[in-house]
Structures are given as structure tokens and as C-alpha cells.
PDB file of C-alpha atoms in Angstrom:
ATOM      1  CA  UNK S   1     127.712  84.275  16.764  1.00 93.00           C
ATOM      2  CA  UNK S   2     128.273  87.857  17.550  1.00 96.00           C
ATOM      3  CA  UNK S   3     129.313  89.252  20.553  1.00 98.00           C
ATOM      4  CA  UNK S   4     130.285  92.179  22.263  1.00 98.00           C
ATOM      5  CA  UNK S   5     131.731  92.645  25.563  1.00 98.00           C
ATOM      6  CA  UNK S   6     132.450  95.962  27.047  1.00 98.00           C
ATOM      7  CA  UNK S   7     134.928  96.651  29.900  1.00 98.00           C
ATOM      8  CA  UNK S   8     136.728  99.048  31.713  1.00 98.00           C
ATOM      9  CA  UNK S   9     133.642 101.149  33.690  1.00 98.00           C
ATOM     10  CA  UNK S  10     134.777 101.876  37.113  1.00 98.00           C
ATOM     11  CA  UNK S  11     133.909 104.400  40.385  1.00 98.00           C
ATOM     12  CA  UNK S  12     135.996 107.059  39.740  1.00 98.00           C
ATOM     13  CA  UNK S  13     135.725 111.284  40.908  1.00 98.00           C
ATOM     14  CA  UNK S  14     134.850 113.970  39.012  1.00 98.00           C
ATOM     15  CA  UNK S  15     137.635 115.125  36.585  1.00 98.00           C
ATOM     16  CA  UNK S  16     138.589 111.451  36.555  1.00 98.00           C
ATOM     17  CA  UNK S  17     139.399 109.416  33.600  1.00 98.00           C
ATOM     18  CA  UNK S  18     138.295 105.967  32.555  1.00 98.00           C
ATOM     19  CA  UNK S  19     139.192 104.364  29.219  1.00 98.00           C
ATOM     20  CA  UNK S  20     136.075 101.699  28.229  1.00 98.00           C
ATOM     21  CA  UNK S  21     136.794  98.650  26.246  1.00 98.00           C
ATOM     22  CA  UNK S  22     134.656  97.214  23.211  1.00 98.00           C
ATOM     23  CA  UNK S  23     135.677  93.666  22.147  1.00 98.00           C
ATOM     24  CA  UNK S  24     133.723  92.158  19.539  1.00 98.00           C
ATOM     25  CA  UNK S  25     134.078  88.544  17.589  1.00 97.00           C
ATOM     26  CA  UNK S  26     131.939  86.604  15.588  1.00 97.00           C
ATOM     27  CA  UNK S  27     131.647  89.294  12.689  1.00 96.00           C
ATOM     28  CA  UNK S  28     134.062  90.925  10.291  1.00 96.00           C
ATOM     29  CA  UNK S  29     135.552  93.911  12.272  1.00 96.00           C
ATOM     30  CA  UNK S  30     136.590  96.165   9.562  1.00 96.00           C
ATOM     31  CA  UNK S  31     133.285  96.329   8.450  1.00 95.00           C
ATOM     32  CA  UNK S  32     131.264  97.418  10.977  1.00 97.00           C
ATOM     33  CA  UNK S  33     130.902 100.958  12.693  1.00 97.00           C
ATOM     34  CA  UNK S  34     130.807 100.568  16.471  1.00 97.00           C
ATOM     35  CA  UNK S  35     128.854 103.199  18.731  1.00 98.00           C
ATOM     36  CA  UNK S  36     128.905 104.052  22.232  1.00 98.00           C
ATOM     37  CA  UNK S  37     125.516 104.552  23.897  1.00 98.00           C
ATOM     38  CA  UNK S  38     124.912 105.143  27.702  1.00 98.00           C
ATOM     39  CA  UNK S  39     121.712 105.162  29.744  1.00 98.00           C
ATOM     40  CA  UNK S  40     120.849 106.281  33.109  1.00 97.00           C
ATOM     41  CA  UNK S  41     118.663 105.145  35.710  1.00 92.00           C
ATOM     42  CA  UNK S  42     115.253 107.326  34.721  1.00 94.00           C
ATOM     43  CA  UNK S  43     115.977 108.128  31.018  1.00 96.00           C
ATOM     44  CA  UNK S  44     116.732 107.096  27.969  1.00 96.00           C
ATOM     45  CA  UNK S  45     119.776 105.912  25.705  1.00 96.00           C
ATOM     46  CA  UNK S  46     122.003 108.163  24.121  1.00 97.00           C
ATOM     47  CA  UNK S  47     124.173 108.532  21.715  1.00 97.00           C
ATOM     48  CA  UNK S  48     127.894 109.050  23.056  1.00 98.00           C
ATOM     49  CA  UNK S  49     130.251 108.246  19.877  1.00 98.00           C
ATOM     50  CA  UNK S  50     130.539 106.406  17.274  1.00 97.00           C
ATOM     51  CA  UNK S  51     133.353 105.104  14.523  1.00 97.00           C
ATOM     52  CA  UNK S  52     132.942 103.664  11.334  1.00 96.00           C
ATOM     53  CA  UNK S  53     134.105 100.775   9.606  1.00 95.00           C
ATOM     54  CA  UNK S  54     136.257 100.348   6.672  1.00 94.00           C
ATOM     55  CA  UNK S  55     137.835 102.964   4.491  1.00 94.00           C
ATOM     56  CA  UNK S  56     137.763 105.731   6.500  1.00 93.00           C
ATOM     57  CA  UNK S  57     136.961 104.820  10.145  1.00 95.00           C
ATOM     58  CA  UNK S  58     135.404 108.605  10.410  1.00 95.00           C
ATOM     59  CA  UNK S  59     134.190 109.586  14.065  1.00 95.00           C
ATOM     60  CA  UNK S  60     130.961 111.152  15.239  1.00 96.00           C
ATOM     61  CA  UNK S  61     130.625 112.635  18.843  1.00 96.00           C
ATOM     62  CA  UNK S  62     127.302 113.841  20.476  1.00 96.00           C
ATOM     63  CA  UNK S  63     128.144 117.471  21.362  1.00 94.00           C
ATOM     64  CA  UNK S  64     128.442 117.153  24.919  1.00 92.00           C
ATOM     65  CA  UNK S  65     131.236 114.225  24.239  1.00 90.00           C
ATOM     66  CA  UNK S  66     133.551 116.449  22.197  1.00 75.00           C
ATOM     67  CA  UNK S  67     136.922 117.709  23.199  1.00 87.00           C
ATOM     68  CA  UNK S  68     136.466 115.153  25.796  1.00 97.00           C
ATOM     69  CA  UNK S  69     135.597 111.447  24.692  1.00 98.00           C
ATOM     70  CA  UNK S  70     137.655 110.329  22.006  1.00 97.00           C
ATOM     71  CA  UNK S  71     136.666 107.079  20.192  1.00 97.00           C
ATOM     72  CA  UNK S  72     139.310 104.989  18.187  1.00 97.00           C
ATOM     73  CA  UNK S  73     139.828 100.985  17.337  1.00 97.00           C
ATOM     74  CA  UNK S  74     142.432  98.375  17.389  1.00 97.00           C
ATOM     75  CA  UNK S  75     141.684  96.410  14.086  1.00 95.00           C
ATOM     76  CA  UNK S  76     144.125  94.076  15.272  1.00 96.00           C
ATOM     77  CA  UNK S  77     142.475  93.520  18.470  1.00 97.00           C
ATOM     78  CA  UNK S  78     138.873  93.668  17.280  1.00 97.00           C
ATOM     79  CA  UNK S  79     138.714  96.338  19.958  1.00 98.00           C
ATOM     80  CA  UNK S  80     137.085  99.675  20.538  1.00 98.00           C
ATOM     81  CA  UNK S  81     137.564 102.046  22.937  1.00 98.00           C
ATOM     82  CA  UNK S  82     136.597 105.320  24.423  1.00 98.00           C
ATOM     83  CA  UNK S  83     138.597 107.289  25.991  1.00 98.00           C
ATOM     84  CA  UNK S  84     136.380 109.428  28.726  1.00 98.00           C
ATOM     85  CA  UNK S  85     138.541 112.091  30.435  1.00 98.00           C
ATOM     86  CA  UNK S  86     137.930 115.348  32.700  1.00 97.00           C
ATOM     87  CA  UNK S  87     134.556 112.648  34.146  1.00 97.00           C
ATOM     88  CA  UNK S  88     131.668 114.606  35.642  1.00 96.00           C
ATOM     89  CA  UNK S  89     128.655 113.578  37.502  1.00 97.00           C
ATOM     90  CA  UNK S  90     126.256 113.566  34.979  1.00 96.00           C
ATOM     91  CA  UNK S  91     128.235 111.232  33.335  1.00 97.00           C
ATOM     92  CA  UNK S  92     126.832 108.486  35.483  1.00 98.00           C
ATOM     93  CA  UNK S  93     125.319 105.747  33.483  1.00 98.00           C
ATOM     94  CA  UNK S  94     125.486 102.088  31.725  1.00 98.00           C
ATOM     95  CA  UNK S  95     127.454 103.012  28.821  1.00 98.00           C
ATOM     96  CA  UNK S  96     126.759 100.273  26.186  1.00 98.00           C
ATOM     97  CA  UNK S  97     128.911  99.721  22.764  1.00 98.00           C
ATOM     98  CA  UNK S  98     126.662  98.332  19.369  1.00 97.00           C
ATOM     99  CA  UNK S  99     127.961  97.296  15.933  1.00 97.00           C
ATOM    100  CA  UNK S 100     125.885  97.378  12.756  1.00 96.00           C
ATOM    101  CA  UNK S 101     127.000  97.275   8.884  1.00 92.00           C
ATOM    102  CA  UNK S 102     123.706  98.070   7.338  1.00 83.00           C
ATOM    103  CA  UNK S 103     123.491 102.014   8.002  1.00 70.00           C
ATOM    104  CA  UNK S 104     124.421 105.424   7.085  1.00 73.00           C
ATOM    105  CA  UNK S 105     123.244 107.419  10.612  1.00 88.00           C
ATOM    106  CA  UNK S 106     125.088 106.083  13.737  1.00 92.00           C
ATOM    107  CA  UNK S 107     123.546 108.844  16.399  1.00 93.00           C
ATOM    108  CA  UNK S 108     120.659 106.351  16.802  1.00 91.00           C
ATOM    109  CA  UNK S 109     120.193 103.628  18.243  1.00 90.00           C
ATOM    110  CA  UNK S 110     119.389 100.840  15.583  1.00 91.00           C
ATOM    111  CA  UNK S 111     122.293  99.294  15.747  1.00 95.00           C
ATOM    112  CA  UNK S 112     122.630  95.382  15.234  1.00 95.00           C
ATOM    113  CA  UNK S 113     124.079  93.584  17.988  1.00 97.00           C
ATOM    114  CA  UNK S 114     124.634  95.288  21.602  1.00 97.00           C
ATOM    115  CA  UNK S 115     126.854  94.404  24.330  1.00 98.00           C
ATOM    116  CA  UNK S 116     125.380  93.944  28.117  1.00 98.00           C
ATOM    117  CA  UNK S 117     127.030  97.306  28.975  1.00 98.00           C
ATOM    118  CA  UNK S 118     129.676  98.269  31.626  1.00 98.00           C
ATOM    119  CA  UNK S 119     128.708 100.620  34.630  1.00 98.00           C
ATOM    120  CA  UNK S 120     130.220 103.967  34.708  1.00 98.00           C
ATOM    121  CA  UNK S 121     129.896 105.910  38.182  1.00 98.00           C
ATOM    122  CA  UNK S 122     131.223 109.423  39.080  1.00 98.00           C
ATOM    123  CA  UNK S 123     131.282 110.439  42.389  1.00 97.00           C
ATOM    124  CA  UNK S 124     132.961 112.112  45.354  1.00 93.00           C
TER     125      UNK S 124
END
């Protein structure tokens, strides 16, 4: 079965850095593009970055990630991560990484299997 366990979310300050963990099994890796969403208390899930799967493993960043976020994977590790430096308040939030092999669009959030998200919390 697939599964997807994310990692890494901490309490950290602003202009902190965290690095977030996406470790999936159960599916072919290579395959599948793997987004980050995140969702806080009162609103609703966006889009934070996503890479693709196999050729090209291209990378799409909502703009308010970019310059800031990067997104790669460890094929070897069946792991994802994203990098989230120069942290800011607003980026409080569950941030939640999905995998999906049957799409073109990744800024959305029909993705096929979801991991039970990882808590992010900026703060002084």
C-alpha cells in the first residue's frame, strides 16, 4: 500500500530554516510527481511546490515559495524534501506532501495519496 510520511516540521524563529522530509513506499518513485501543500488553522490548502517524476523531475513553486523553498528528491531514498529557509510567520501551517502519476497540473490539489502532514510553527 502507499504511504507517505512527512518529517522534519519544527518551532523555529523567523528567518529560521527547516528542511521537511517526504518518504514514500509502496509505489514506483520515479514515476510519480510529489507536491508540497500546507494549510493553516482558518483557511484552505495551498499549493507550496511541487517536482515531477521521471525524465525530467521539473519543479514548480507557488510565487510566494520562490527564491526561498527549494524542492528536490533522493531517488535512492524514495525521499523528498523541501528546503524552507529565511521562515516567516505566515509560514505557520500543516505542510502536507501528495504523490500522483495520473496528471499534468500539480498546483492543485488532486493529488493521489497524501501524507498526515508535519507541523510547521514560526515564532518568536
Amino acid at each position: 500500500q502507499v504511504q507517505l510520511v512527512e518529517s522534519g516540521g519544527a518551532l523555529v524563529q523567523p528567518g529560521g530554516s527547516l528542511r521537511l522530509s517526504c518518504a514514500a513506499s509502496g509505489l514506483t518513485f520515479t514515476r510519480y510527481a510529489i507536491g508540497w501543500f500546507r494549510q493553516a488553522p482558518g483557511k484552505e490548502r495551498e499549493f507550496v511546490a511541487a517536482i515531477n517524476g521521471a525524465p525530467y523531475y521539473a519543479t514548480y513553486y507557488a510565487d510566494f515559495v520562490k527564491g526561498r523553498f527549494p524542492i528536490f528528491r533522493d531517488n535512492a531514498k524514495n525521499t523528498v524534501y523541501l528546503q524552507m529557509n529565511s521562515l516567516k510567520p505566515e509560514d505557520t501551517a500543516i505542510y502536507y506532501c501528495a504523490a500522483t502519476n495520473s496528471r499534468t497540473r500539480l498546483d492543485s490539489p488532486s493529488y493521489d495519496y497524501w501524507g498526515q502532514g508535519t507541523q510547521v510553527t514560526v515564532s518568536s
